Short mmCIF file of C-alpha atoms and ligand atoms in Angstrom, two decimals:
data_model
loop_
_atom_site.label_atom_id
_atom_site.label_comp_id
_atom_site.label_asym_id
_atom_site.label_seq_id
_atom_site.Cartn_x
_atom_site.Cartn_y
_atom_site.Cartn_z
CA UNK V 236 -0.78 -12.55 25.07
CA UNK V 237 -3.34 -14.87 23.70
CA UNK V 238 -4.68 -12.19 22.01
CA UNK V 239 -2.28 -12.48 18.79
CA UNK V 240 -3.55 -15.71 18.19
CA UNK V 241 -7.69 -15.23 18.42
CA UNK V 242 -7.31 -11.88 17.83
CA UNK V 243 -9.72 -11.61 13.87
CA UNK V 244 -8.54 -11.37 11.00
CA UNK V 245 -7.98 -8.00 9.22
CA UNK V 246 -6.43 -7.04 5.88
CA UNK V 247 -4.47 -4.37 5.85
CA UNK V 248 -5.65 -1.46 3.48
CA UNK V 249 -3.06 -1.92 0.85
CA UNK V 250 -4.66 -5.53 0.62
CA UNK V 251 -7.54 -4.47 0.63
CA UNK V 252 -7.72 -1.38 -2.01
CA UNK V 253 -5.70 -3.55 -3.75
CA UNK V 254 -7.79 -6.68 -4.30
CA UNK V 255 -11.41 -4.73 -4.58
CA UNK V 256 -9.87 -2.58 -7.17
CA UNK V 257 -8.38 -5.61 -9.22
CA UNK V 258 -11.91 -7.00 -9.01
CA UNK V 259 -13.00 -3.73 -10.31
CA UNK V 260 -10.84 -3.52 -13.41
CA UNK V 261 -11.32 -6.96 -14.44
CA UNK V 262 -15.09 -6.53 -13.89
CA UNK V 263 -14.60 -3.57 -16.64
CA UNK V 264 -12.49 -5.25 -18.83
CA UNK V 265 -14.34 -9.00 -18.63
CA UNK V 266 -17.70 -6.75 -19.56
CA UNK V 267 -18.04 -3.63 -20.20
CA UNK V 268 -15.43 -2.20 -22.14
CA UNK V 269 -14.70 -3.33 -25.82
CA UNK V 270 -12.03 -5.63 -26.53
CA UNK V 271 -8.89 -3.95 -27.48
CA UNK V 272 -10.53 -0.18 -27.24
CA UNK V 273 -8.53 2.10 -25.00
CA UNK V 274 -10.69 2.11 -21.93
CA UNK V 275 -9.76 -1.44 -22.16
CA UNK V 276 -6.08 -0.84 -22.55
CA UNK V 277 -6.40 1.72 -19.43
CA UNK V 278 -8.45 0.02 -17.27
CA UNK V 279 -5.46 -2.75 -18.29
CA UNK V 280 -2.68 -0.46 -17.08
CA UNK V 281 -4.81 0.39 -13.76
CA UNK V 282 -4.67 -3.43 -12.96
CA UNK V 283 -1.00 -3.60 -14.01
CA UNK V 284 -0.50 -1.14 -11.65
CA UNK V 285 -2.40 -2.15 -8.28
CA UNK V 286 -0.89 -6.01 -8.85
CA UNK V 287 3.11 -4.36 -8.79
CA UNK V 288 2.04 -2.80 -5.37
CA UNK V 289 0.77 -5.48 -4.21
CA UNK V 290 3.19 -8.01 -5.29
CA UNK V 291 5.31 -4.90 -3.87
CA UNK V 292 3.90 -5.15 -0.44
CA UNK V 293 4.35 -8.70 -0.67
CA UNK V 294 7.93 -8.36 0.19
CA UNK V 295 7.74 -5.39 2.51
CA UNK V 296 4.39 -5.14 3.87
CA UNK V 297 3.17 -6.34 7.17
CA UNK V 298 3.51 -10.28 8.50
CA UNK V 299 0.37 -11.35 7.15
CA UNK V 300 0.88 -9.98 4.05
CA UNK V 301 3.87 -10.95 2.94
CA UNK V 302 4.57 -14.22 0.90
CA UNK V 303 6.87 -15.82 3.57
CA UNK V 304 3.34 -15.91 5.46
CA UNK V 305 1.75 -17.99 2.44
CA UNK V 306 4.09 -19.84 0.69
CA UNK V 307 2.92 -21.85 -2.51
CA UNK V 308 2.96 -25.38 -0.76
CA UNK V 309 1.13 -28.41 -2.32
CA UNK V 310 2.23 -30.37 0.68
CA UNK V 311 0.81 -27.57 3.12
CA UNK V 312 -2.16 -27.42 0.88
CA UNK V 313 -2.50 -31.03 1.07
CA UNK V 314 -2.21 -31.36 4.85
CA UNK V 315 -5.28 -28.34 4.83
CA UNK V 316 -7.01 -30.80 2.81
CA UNK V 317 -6.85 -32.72 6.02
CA UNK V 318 -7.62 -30.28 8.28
CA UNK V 319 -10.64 -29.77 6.72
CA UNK V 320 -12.00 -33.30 6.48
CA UNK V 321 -11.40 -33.74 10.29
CA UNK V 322 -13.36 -30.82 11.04
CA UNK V 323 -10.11 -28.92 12.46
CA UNK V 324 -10.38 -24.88 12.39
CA UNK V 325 -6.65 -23.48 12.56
CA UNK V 326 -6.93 -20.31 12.93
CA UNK V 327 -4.24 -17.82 10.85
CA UNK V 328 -3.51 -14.18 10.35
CA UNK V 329 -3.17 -15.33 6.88
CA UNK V 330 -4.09 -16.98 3.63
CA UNK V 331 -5.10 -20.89 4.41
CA UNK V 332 -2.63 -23.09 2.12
CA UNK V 333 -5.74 -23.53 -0.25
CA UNK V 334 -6.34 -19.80 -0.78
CA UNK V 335 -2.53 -19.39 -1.22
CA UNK V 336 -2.15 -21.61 -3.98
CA UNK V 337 -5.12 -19.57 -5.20
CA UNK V 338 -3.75 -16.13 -4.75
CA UNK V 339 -0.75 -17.50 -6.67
CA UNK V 340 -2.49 -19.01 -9.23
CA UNK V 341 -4.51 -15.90 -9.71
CA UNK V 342 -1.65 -13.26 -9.76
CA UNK V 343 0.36 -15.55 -12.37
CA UNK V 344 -2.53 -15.43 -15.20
CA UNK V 345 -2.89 -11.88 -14.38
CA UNK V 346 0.58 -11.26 -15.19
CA UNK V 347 0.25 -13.18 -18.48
CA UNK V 348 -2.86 -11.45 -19.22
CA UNK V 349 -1.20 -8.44 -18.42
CA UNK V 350 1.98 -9.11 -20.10
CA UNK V 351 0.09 -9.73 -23.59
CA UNK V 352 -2.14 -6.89 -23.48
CA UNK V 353 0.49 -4.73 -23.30
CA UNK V 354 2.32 -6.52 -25.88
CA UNK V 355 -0.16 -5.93 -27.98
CA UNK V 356 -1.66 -2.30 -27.09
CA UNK V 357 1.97 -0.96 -26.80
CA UNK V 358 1.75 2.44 -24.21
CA UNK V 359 -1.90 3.38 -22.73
CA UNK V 360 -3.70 6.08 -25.42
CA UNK V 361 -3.39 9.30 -24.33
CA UNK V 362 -6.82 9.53 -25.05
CA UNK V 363 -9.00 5.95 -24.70
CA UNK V 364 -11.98 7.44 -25.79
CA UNK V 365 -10.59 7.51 -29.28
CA UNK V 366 -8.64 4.43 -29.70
CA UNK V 367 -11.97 2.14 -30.65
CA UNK V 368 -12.45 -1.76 -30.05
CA UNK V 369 -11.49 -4.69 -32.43
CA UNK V 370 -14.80 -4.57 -34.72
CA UNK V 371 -14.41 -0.61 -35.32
CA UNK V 372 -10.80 -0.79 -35.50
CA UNK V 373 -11.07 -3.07 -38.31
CA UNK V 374 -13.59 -1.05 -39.85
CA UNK V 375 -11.47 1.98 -39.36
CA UNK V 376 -8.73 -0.31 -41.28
CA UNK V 377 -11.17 -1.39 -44.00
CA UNK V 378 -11.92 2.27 -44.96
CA UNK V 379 -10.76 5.11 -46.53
CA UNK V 380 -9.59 7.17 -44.04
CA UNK V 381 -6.32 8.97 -44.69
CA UNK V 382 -3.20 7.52 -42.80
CA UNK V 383 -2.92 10.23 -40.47
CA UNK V 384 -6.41 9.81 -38.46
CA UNK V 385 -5.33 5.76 -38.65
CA UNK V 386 -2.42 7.40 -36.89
CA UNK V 387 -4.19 8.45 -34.07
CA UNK V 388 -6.89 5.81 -33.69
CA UNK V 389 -4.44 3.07 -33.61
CA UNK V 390 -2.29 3.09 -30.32
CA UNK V 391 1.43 3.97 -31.69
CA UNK V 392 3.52 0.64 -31.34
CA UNK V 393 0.60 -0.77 -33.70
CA UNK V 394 0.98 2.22 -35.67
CA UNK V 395 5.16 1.52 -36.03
CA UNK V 396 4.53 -1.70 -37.28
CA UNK V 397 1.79 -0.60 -39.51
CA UNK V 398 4.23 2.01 -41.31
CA UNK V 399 5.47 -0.40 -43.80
CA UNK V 400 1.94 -2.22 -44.34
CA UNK V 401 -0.98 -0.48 -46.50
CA UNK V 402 -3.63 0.11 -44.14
CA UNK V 403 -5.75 -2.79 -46.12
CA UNK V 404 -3.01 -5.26 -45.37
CA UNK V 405 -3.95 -6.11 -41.85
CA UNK V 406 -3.95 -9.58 -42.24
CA UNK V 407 0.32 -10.08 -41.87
CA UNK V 408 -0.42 -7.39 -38.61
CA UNK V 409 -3.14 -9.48 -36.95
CA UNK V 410 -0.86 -12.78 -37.71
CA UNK V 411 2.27 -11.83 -35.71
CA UNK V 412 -0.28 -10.39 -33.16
CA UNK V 413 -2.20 -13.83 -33.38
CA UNK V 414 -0.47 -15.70 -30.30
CA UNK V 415 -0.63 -12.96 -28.49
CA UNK V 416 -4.28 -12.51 -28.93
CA UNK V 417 -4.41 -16.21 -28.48
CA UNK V 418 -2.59 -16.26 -24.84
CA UNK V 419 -4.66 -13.30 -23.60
CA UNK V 420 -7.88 -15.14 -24.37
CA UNK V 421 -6.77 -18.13 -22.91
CA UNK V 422 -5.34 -16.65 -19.70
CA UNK V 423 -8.61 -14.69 -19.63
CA UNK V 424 -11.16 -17.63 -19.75
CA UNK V 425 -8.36 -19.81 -17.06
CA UNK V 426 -9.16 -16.54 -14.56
CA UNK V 427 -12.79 -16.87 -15.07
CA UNK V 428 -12.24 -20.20 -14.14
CA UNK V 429 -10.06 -19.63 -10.94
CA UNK V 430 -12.36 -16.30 -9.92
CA UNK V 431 -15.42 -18.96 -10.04
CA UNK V 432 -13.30 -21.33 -7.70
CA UNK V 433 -11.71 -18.46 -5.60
CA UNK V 434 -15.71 -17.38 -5.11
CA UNK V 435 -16.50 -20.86 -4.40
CA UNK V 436 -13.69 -21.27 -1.72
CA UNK V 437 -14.75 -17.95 -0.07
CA UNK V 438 -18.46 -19.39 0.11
CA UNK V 439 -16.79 -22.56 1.57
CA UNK V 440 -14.31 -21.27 3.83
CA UNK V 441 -17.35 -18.60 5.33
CA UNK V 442 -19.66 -21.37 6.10
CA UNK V 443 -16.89 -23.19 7.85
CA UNK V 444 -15.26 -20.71 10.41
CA UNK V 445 -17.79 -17.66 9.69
CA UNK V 446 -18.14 -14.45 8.57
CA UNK V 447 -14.56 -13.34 9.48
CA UNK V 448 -13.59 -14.28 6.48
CA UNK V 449 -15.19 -12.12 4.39
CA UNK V 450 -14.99 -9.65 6.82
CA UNK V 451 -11.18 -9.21 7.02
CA UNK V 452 -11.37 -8.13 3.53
CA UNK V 453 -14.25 -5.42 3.34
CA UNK V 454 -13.83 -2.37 4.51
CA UNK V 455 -14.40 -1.84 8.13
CA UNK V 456 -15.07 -5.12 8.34
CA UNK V 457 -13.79 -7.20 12.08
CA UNK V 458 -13.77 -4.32 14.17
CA UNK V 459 -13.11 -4.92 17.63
CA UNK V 460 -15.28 -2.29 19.12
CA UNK B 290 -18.14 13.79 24.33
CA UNK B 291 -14.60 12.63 25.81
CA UNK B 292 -12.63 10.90 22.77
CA UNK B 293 -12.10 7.17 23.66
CA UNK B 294 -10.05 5.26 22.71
CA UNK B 295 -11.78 3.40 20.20
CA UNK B 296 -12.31 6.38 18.30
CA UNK B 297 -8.61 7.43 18.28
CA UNK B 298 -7.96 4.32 16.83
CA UNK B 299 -10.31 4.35 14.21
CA UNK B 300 -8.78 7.86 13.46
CA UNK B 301 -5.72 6.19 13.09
CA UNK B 302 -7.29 3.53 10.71
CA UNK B 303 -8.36 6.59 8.47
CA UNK B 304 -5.04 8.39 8.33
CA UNK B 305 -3.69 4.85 7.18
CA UNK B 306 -6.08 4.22 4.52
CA UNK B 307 -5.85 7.64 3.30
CA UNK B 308 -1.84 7.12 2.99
CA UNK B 309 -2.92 3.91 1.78
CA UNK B 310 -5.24 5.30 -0.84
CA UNK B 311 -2.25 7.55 -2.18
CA UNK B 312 -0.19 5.08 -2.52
CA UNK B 313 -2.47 2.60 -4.64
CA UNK B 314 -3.39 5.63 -6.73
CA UNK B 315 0.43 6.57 -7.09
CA UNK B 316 1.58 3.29 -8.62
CA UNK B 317 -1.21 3.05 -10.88
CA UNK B 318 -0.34 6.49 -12.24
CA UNK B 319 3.60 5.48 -11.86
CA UNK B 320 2.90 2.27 -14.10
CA UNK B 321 0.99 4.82 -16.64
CA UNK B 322 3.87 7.22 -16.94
CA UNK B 323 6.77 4.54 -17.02
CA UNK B 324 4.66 2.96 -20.13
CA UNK B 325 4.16 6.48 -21.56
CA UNK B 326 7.85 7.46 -21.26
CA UNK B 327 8.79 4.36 -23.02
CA UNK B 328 6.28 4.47 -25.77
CA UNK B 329 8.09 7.98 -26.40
CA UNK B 330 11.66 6.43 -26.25
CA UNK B 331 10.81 4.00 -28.92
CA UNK B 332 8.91 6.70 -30.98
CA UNK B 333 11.83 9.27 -30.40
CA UNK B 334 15.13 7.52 -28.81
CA UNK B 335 16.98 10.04 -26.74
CA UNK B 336 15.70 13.70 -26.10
CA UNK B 337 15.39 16.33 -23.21
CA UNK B 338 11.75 15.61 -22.59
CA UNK B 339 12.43 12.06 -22.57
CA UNK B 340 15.22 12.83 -19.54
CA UNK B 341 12.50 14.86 -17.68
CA UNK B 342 10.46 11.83 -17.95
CA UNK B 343 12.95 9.49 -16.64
CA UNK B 344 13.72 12.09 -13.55
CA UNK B 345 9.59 11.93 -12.86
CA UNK B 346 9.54 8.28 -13.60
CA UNK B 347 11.75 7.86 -10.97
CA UNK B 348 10.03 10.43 -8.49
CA UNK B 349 7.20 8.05 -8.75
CA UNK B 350 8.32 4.98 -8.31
CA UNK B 351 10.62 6.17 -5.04
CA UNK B 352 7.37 8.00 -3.93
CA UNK B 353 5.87 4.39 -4.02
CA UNK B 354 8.38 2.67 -2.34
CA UNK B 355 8.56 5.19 0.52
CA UNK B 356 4.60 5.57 1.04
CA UNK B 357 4.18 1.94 0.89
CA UNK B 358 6.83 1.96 3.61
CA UNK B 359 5.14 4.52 5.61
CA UNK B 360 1.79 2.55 5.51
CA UNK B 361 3.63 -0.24 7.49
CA UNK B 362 5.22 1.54 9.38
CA UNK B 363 1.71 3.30 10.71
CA UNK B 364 0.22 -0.55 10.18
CA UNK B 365 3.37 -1.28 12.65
CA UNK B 366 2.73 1.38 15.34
CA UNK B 367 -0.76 0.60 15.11
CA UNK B 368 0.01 -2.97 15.94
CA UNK B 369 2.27 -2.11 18.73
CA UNK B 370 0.02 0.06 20.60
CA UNK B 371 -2.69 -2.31 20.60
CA UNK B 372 -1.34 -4.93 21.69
CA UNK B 373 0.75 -3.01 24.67
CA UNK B 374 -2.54 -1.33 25.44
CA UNK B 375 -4.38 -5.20 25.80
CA UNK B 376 -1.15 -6.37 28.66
CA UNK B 377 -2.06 -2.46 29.99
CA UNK B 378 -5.90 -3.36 30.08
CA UNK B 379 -4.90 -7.19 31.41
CA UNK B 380 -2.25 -6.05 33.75
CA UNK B 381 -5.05 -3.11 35.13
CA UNK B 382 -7.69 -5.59 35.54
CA UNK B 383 -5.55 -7.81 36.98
CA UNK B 384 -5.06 -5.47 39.89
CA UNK B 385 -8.20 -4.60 40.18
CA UNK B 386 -9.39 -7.37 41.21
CA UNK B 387 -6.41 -8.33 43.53
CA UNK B 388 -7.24 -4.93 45.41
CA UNK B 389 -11.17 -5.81 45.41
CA UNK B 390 -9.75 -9.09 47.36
CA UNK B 391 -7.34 -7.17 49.82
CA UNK B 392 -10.26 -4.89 50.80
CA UNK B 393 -12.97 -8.16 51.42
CA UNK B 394 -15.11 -6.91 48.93
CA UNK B 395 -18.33 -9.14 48.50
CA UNK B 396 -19.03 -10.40 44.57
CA UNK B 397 -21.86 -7.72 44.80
CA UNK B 398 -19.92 -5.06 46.01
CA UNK B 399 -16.96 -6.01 44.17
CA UNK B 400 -19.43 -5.45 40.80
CA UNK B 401 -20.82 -2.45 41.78
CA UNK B 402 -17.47 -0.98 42.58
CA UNK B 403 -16.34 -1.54 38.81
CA UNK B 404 -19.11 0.06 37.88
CA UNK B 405 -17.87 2.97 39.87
CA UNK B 406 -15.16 2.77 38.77
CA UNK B 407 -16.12 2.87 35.27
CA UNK B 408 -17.68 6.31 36.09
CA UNK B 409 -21.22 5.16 36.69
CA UNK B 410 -23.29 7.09 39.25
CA UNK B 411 -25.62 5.11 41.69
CA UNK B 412 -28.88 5.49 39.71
CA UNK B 413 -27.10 3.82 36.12
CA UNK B 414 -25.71 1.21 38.21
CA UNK B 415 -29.30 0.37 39.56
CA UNK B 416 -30.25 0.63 36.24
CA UNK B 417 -27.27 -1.72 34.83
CA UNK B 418 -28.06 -4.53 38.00
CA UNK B 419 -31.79 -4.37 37.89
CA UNK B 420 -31.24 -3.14 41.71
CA UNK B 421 -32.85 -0.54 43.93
CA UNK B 422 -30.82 2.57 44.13
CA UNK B 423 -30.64 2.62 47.85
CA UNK B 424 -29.68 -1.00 47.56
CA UNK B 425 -26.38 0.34 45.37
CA UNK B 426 -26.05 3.53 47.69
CA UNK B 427 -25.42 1.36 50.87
CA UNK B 428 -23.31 -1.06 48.82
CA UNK B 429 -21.15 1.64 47.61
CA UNK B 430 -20.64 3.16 50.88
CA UNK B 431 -19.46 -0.36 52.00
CA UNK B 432 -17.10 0.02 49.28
CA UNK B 433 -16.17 3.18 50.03
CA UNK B 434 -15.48 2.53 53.84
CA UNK B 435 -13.53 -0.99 52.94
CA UNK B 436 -11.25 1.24 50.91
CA UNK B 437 -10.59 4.29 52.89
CA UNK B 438 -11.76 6.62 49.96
CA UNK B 439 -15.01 8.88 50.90
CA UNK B 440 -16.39 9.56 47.86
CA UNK B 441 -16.58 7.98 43.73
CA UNK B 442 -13.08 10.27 43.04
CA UNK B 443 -11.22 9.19 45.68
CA UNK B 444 -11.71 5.42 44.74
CA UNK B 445 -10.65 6.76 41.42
CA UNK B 446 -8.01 8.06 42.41
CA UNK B 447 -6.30 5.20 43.93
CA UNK B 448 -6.08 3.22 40.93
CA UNK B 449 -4.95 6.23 39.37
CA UNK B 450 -2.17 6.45 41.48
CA UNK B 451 -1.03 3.51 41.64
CA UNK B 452 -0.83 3.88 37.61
CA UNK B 453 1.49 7.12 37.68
C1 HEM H 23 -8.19 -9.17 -16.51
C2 HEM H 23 -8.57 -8.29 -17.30
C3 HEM H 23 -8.78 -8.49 -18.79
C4 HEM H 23 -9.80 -9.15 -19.42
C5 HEM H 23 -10.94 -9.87 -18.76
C6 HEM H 23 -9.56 -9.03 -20.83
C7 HEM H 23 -10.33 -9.57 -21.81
C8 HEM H 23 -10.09 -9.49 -23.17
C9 HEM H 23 -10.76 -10.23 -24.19
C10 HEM H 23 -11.84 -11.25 -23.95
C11 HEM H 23 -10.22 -9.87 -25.37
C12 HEM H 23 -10.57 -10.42 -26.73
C13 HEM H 23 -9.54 -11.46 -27.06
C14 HEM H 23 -9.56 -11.89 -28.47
O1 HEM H 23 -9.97 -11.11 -29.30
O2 HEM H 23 -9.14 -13.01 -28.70
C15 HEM H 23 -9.23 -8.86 -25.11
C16 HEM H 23 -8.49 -8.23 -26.08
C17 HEM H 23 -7.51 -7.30 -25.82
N1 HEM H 23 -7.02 -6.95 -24.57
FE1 HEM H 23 -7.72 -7.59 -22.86
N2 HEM H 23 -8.43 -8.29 -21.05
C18 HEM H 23 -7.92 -7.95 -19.81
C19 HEM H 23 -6.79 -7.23 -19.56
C20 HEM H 23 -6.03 -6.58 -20.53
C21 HEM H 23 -4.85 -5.82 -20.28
C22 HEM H 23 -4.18 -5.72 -18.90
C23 HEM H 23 -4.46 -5.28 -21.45
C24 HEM H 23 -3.29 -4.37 -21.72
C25 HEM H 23 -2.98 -3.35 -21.08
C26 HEM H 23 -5.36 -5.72 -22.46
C27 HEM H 23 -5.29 -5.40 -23.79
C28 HEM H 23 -6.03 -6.00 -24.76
C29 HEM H 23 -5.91 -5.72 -26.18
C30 HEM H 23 -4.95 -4.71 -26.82
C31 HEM H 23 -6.84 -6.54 -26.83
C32 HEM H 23 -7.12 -6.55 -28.31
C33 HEM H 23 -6.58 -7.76 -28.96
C34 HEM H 23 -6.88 -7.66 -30.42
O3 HEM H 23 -6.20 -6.94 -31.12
O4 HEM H 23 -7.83 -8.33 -30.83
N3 HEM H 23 -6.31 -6.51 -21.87
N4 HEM H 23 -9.15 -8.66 -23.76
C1 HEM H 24 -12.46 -10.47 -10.18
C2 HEM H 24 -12.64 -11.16 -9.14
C3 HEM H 24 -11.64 -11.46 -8.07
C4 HEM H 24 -10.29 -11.66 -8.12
C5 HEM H 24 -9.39 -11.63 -9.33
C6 HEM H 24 -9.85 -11.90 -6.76
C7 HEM H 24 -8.54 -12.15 -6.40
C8 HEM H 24 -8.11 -12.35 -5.10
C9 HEM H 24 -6.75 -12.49 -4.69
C10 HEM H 24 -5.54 -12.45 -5.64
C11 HEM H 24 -6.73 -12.66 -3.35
C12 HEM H 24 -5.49 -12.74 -2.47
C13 HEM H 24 -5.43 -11.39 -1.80
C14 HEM H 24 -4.09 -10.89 -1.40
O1 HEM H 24 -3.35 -11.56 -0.65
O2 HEM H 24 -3.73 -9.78 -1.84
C15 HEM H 24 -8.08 -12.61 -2.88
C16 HEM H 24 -8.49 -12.72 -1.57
C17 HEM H 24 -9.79 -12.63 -1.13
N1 HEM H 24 -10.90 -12.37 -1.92
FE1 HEM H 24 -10.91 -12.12 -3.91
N2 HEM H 24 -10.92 -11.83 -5.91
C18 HEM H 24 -12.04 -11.57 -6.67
C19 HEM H 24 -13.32 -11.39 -6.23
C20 HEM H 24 -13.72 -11.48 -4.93
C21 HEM H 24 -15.07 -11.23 -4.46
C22 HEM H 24 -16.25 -10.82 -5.33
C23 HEM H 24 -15.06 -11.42 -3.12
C24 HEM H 24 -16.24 -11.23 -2.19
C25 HEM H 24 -16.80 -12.12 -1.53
C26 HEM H 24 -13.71 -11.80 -2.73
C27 HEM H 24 -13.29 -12.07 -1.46
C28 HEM H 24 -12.01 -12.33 -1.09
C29 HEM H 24 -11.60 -12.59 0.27
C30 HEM H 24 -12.52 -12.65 1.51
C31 HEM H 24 -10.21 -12.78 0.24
C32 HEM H 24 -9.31 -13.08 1.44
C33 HEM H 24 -9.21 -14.54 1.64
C34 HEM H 24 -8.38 -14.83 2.88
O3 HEM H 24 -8.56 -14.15 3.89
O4 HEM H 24 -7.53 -15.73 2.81
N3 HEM H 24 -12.93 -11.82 -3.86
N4 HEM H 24 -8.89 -12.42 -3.97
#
């Protein structure tokens, strides 16, 4: 049965919807929605979401996808390293040691991106449309606007803390949410950093053993037929 | 058109990534409504609508686990029936040729036969070899004659009964 071993490479679906609609919702959040508005927080919770079921399906999905089949291994990594300089192309059902490390990296500062959003938004708005960014939420603080519309423009864990505070007091707020805001930056500029390398490996890893790899991760891509 | 086989599978492949679909669209919406529920815990601490929450919290989350566990298991059966349908396909071929050899089939006839075999008629095998048709004609009658079959079925047939 030789065909298990040269047989391409396919992602499941679960991968698959997974990873293309992580790209999506950090595409959104990275540029087109406004810091800190609710289709930020949202689009936030979507992400939240799709990375559980996949780190989910990481323990009881398929072979391939599970992370017994990719463990995070510098030594494995290292020995790829190798592989690569002599020319060798192993071919796996899985993530090379390179792109594991990667995956890893990648789902770790999405969890602490994830984690400090949240810590800051508090629960998703029930409506995003009217929870507004960090310029007009400021402006929203600055101005007169009775306590109750503040109410509902500000998500309600902000709102809790607020209840002591005079809506013009926002600088103690924005200081205990400081760090957080701190972290999520940070974590978000490191993931620019590792998208630009994961992009750069997939570049790589296509010129060296072809277009399977990008094709086990679009859809229909690898058919047999 | 007669369904192959190909398309049954990419049937298949749909029914999966529909199931699949559900369940990516399920855990987003589970995530949403466990951090709702608990935004209105800490806003309201115990209440009725907070248990109703909890009891379709959980609802959610199960119906994750258990889709997610139906996808493999259709990922699973997928996988299984592929890969016993390549030792069929090997095995079939296999004996094929073996009973192309035990009849003294020439390389020529032995190609046109799987062509026949295949369900070609005489003119698309012409066609296929770049080969007169009477050429194929008298090399399928050879065929025909090595194996004791009179006609296209009746070849057929033996293979097919030697699969049943
Ligand atoms: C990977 C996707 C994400 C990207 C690219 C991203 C990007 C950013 C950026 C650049 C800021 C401005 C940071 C600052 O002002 O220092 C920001 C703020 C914020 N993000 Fe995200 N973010 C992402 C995911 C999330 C998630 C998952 C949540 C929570 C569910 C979230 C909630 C927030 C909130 C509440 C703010 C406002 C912080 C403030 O009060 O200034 N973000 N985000
Ligand atoms: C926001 C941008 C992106 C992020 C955060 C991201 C993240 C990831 C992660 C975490 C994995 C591991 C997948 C898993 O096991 O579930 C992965 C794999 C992969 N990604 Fe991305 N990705 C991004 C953009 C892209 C783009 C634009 C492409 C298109 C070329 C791409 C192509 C791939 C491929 C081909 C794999 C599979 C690699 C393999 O077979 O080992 N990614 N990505």
């Amino acid at each position: 049965m030789t065909n298990a071993i040269t047989k391409p490479r396919r992602w499941d679906p679960i991968v698959k919807l997974t990873h293309w609609g992580v790209v999506t919702a950090v595409i959104a959040n990275a540029i087109f929605t406004e810091e800190g508005s609710g289709w930020h927080i949202w689009a936030g919770y979507g992400l939240a979401g799709l990375l559980a079921l996949r780190l989910l399906w990481g323990l009881i999905g398929p072979a391939e996808a599970r992370f017994t089949a990719f463990p995070p291994s510098p030594g494995r990594a290292a020995a790829h390293v190798g592989e690569i300089r002599r020319g060798d192309l192993v071919h796996r059902r899985s993530h090379n040691p390179l792109g594991a490390l990667m995956a890893y990296a990648i789902w770790a500062t999405l969890l602490v991106i994830v984690a400090s959003g949240i810590a800051m938004s508090g629960p998703p708005p029930a409506d995003p449309a009217a929870v507004k960014g960090e310029q007009s939420e400021e402006q929203a603080a600055k101005s007169d606007l009775p306590s109750f519309v503040l109410q509902t423009l500000i998500p309600p864990a902000r709102a809790d803390e607020d209840e002591g505070e005079e809506a013009g007091e926002r600088a103690g707020e924005n200081e205990s949410d400081e760090w957080l805001e701190e972290v999520h930056e940070i974590a978000v500029n490191l993931l620019y950093v590792l998208i630009a390398l994961h992009l750069a490996g997939v570049v790589f890893e296509t010129r060296r053993s072809g277009r399977e790899v990008v094709g086990s991760m679009i859809p229909g891509g690898n058919r047999r037929t | 058109m007669t369904k192959t086989l190909g398309q049954s599978t990419q049937y298949r492949d749909r029914q999966t990534l529909l199931v699949a679909a559900v369940v990516a669209v399920q855990a987003v919406a589970a995530v949403f409504f466990v951090a709702d529920a608990l935004g209105d815990f800490a806003a309201d601490g115990m209440t009725a609508h907070i248990a109703i929450e909890a009891v379709i919290a959980f609802a959610l989350l199960a119906g994750v686990f258990i889709g997610a566990a139906h996808v493999r298991r259709l990922l699973a059966e997928a996988r299984r029936r592929e890969e016993a349908l390549a030792v069929a396909k090997g095995a079939l071929a296999d004996h094929i040729t073996a009973r192309f050899a035990d009849w003294g089939l020439t390389a020529a006839e032995s190609d046109v036969a799987l062509f026949a075999l295949k369900g070609c008629d005489a003119a698309e095998i012409a066609a296929l070899r770049g080969a007169a048709q009477g050429t194929v004609r008298a090399q399928l009658s050879q065929v025909y004659t090595k194996a004791g079959v009179t006609s296209q079925a009746g070849l057929v047939s033996l293979f097919l009964d030697d699969l049943l």
